[in-house]
Short mmCIF file of C-alpha atoms in Angstrom, two decimals:
data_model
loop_
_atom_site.label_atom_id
_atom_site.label_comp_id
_atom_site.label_asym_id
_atom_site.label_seq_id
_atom_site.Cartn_x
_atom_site.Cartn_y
_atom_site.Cartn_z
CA UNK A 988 117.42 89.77 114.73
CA UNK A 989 114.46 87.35 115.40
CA UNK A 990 110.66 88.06 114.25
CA UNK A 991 109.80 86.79 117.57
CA UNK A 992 110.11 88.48 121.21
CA UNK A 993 112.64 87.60 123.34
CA UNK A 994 112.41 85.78 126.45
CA UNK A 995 114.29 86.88 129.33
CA UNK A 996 116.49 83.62 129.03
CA UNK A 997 117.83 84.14 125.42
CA UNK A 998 117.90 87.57 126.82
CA UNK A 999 120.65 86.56 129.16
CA UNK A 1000 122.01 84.45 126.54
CA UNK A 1001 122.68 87.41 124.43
CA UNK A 1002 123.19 89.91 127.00
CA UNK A 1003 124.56 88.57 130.86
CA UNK A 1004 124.99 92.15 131.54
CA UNK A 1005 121.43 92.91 131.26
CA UNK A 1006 120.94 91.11 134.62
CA UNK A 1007 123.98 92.06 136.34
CA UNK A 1008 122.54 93.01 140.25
CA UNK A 1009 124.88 96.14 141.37
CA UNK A 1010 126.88 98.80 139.99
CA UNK A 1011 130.46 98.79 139.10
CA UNK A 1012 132.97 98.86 142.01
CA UNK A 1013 133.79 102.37 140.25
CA UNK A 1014 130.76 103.92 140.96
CA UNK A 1015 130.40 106.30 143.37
CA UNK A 1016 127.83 106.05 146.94
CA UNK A 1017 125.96 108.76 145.15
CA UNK A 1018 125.48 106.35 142.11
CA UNK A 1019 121.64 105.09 142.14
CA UNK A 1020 121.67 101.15 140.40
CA UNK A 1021 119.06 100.58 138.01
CA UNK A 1022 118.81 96.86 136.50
CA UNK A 1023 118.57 97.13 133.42
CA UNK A 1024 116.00 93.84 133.08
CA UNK A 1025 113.73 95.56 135.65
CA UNK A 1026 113.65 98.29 133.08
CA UNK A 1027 113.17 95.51 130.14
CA UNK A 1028 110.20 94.03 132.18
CA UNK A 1029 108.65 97.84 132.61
CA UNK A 1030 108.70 98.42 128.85
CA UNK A 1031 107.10 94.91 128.30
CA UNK A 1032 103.97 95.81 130.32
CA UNK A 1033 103.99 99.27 127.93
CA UNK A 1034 103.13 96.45 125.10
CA UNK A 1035 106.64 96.76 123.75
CA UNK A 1036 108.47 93.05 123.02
CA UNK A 1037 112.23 93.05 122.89
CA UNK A 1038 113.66 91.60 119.37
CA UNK A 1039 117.44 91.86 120.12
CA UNK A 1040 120.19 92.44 122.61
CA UNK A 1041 123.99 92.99 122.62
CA UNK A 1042 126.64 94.34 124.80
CA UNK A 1043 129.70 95.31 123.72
CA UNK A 1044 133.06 93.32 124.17
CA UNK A 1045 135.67 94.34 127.30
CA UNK A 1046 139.46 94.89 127.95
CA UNK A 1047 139.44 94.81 131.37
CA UNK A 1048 137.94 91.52 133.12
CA UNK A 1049 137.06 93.14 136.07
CA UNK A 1050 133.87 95.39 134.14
CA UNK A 1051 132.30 91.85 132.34
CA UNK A 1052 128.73 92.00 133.16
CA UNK A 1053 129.02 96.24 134.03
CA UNK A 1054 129.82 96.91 130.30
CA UNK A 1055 127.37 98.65 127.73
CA UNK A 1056 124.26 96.92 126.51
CA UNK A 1057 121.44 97.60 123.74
CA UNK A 1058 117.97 96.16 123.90
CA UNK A 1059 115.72 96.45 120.78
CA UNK A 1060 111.64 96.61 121.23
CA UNK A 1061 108.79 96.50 118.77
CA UNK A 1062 105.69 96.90 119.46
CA UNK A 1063 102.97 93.81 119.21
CA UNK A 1064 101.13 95.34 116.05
CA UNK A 1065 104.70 95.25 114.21
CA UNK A 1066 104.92 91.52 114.96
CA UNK A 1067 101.45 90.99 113.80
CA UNK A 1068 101.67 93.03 110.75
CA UNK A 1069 105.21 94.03 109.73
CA UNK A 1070 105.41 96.52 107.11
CA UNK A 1071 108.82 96.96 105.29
CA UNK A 1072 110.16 99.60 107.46
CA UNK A 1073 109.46 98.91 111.17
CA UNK A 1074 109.85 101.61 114.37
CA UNK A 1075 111.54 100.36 117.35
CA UNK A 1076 112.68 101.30 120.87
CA UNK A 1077 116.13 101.08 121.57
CA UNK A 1078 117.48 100.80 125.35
CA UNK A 1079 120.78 101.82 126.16
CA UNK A 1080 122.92 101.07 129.33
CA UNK A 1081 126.09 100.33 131.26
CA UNK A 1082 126.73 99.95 135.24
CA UNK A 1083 130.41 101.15 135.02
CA UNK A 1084 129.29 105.16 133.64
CA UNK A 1085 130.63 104.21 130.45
CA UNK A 1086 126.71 104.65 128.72
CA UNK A 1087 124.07 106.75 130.34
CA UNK A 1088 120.93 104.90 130.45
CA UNK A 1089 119.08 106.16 128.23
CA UNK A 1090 115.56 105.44 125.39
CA UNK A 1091 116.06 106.01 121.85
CA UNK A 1092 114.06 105.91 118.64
CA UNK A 1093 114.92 103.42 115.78
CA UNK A 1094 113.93 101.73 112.44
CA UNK A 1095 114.56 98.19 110.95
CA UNK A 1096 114.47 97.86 107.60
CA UNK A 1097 113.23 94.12 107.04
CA UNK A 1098 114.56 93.57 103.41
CA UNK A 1099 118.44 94.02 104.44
CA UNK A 1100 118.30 93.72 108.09
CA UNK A 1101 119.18 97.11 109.12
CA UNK A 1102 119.19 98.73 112.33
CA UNK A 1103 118.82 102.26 111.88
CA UNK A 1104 119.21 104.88 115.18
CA UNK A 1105 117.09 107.99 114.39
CA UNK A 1106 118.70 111.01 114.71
CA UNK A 1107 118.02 114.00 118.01
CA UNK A 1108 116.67 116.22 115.72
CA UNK A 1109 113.47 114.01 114.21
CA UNK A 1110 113.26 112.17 117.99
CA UNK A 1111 115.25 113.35 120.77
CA UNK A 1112 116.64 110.36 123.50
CA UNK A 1113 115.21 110.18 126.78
CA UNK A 1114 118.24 109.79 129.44
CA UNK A 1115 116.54 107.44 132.56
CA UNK A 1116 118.43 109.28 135.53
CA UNK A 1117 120.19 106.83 138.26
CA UNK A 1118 118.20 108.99 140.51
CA UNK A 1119 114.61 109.96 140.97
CA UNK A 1120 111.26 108.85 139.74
CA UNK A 1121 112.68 105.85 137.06
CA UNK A 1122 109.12 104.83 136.32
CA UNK A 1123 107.46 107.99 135.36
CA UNK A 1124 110.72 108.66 133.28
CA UNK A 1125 110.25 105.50 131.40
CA UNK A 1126 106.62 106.05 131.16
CA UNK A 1127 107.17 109.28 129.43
CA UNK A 1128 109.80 107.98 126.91
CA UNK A 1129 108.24 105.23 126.00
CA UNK A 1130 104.78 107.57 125.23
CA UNK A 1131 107.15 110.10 122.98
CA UNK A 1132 108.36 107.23 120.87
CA UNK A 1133 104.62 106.41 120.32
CA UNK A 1134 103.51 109.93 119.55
CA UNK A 1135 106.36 110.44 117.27
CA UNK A 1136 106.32 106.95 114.84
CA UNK A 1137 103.79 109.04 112.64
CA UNK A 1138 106.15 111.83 112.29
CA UNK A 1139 109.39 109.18 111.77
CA UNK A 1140 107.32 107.53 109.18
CA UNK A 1141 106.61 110.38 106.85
CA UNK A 1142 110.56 111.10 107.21
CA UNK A 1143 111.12 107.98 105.76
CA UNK A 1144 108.29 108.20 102.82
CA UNK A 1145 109.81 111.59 102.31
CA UNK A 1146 113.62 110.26 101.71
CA UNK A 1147 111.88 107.22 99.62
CA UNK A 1148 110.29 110.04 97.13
CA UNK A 1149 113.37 112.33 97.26
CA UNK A 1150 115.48 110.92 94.19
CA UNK A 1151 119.15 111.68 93.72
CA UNK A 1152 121.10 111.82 90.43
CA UNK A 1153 124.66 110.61 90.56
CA UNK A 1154 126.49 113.38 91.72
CA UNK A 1155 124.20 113.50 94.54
CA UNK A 1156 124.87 109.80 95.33
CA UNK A 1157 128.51 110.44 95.57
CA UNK A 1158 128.55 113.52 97.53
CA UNK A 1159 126.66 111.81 100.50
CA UNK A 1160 128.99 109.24 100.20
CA UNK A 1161 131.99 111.25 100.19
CA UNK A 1162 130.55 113.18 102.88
CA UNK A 1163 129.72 109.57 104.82
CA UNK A 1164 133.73 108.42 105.19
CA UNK A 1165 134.51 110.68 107.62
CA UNK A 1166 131.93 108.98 109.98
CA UNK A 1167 134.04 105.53 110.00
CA UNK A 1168 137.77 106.11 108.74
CA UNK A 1169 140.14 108.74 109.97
CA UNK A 1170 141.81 110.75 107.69
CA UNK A 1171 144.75 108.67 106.77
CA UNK A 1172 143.02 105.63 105.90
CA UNK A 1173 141.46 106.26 102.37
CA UNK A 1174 138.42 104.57 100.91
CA UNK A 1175 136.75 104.82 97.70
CA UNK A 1176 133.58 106.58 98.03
CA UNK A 1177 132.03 104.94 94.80
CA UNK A 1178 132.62 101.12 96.88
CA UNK A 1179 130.14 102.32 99.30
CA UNK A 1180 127.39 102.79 97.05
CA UNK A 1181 127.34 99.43 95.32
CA UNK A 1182 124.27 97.81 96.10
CA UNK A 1183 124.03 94.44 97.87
CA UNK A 1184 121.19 92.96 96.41
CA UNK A 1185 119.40 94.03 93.28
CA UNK A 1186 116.26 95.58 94.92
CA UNK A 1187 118.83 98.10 96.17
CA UNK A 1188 119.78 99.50 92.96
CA UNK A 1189 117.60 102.49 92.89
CA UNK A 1190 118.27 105.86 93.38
CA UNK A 1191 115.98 107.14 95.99
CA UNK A 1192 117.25 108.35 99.51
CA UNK A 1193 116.48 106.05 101.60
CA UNK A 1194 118.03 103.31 99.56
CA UNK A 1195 121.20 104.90 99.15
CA UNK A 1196 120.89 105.97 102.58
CA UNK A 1197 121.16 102.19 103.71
CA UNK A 1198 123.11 101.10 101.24
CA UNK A 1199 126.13 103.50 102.82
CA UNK A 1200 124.88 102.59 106.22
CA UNK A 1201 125.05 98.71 105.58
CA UNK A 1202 128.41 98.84 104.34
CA UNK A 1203 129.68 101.28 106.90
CA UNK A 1204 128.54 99.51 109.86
CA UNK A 1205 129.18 95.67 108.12
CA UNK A 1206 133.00 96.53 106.79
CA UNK A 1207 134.10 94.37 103.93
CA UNK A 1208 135.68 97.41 102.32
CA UNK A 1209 138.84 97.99 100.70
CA UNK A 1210 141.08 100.95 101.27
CA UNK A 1211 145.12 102.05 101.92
CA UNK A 1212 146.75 103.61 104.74
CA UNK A 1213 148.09 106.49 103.29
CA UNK A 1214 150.78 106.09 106.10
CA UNK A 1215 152.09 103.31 106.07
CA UNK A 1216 150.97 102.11 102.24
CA UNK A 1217 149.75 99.02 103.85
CA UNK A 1218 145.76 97.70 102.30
CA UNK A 1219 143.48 96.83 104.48
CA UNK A 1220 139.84 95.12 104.27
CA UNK A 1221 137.19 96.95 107.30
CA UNK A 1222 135.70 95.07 110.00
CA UNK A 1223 132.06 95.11 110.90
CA UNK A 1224 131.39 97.71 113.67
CA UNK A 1225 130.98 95.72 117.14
CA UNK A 1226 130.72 98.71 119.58
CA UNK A 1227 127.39 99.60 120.58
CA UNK A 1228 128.62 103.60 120.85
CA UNK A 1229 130.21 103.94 117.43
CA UNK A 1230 127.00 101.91 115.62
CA UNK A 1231 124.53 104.44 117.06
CA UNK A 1232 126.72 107.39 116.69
CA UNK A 1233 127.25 106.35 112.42
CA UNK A 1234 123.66 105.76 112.08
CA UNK A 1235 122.24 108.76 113.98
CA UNK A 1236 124.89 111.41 111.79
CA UNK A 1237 123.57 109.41 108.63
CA UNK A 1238 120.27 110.02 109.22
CA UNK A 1239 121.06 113.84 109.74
CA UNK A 1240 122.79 114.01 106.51
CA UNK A 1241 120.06 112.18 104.71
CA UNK A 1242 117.50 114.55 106.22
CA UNK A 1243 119.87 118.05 104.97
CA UNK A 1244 119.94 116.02 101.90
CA UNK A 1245 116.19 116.42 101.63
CA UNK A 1246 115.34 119.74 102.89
CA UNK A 1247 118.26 120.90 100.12
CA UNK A 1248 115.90 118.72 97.67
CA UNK A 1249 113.14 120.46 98.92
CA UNK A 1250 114.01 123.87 98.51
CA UNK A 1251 115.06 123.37 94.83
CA UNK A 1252 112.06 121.83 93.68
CA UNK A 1253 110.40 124.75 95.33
CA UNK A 1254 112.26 127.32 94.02
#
């Protein structure tokens, strides 16, 4: 992830796909074709920069360049004066139907590098149809992410002053597993709270939040198939799909977490 916007040749660098010119041979005569860089150049002139791009990896030779893709944007105040926690745009596409195209909210959390995809129910995704008025739609998402980085930003102060004891710490944990491994391959929920630097041992929300997050979405863990008795050691989490779908669930746990916080302290 750079500090410094992307021009649109390291965009193509990390991304061909972002410039691919037509649709999939798949897709239908009803299918509209959107370029995604056309859509990357729109958001520019909004005053968003993008920071990062990937597209995720293909089986069958004949969909490189139509294959998912993920821009990240920031706006120019966050390059100019980046706080710890920073809100981004997220743009999400394919041209063989395999990802709607589509504007998300997200957070990067400068002191471990983290990518975080806010969850539906704090900002809700804009879908860009591959019909209609494709300006006016982007227009529009682009203004909700603005109007709602306030209300994203007191979400995160409130899981940074909602502090959990230890039993609290492992239940979101536990509760995390399911998000990555399947049933038969078992984990130890206490690995996935060890810190990886020491300004992560703390006991506040957010920081356990991202601690489970980072080692979710980076692997390095150790667990058993309770199947076949074989170990095995996870990988980091290349598909663009699964990453957004972990982070987005996390983020709804963390904010039940808090509202369940809430109410106690209430009470």
């Amino acid at each position: 992830m750079t500090t410094q916007p992307l021009t649109n040749q390291e965009l193509e660098k990390l991304a061909p796909s972002l410039f691919t010119a037509e649709p999939c041979f798949e897709a239908s005569d009803k299918y509209h074709f959107i370029s995604t860089i056309s859509v990357v150049d729109e958001i520019r002139s909004y005053g968003w920069y993008p920071v990062s791009a990937s597209e995720s990896s293909v089986r069958d030779e004949a969909k490189e360049g139509f294959q998912q893709h993920c821009v990240r944007f920031r706006q120019l105040d966050d390059f100019l004066n980046p706080g710890q926690n920073v809100l981004e745009l997220l743009l999400f596409n394919s041209h063989d139907r395999s990802k709607k195209f589509s504007i998300s909210a997200g957070i990067y959390r400068f002191v471990c590098a983290n990518g975080l995809v806010v969850a539906d129910s704090v900002f809700e995704s804009y879908d860009i149809k591959h019909i209609g008025d494709k300006e006016n739609e982007v227009k529009n998402a682009v203004d909700n992410i603005v109007k709602a980085k306030e209300k994203i930003m007191d979400k995160i102060t409130l899981f940074e002053n909602t502090m959990l004891n230890e039993s609290e710490k492992e239940s979101f944990a536990r509760a995390s597993i399911p998000l990555r491994f399947e049933k038969h391959l078992q984990v130890n929920y206490k690995d996935l709270l060890e810190p990886h630097r020491i300004s992560d041992d703390k006991n506040d929300l957010y920081t356990v939040f991202n601690t489970i997050q980072e080692h979710l979405i980076r692997g390095n863990l150790n667990g058993i198939n309770k199947i076949t008795g074989r170990r095995f050691t996870s990988k980091e989490i290349k598909s663009i799909s699964t990453d957004a779908q972990i982070n987005k669930s996390l983020w709804q746990m963390a904010e039940n977490i808090a509202k369940i916080k809430q109410s106690q302290s209430v009470a």
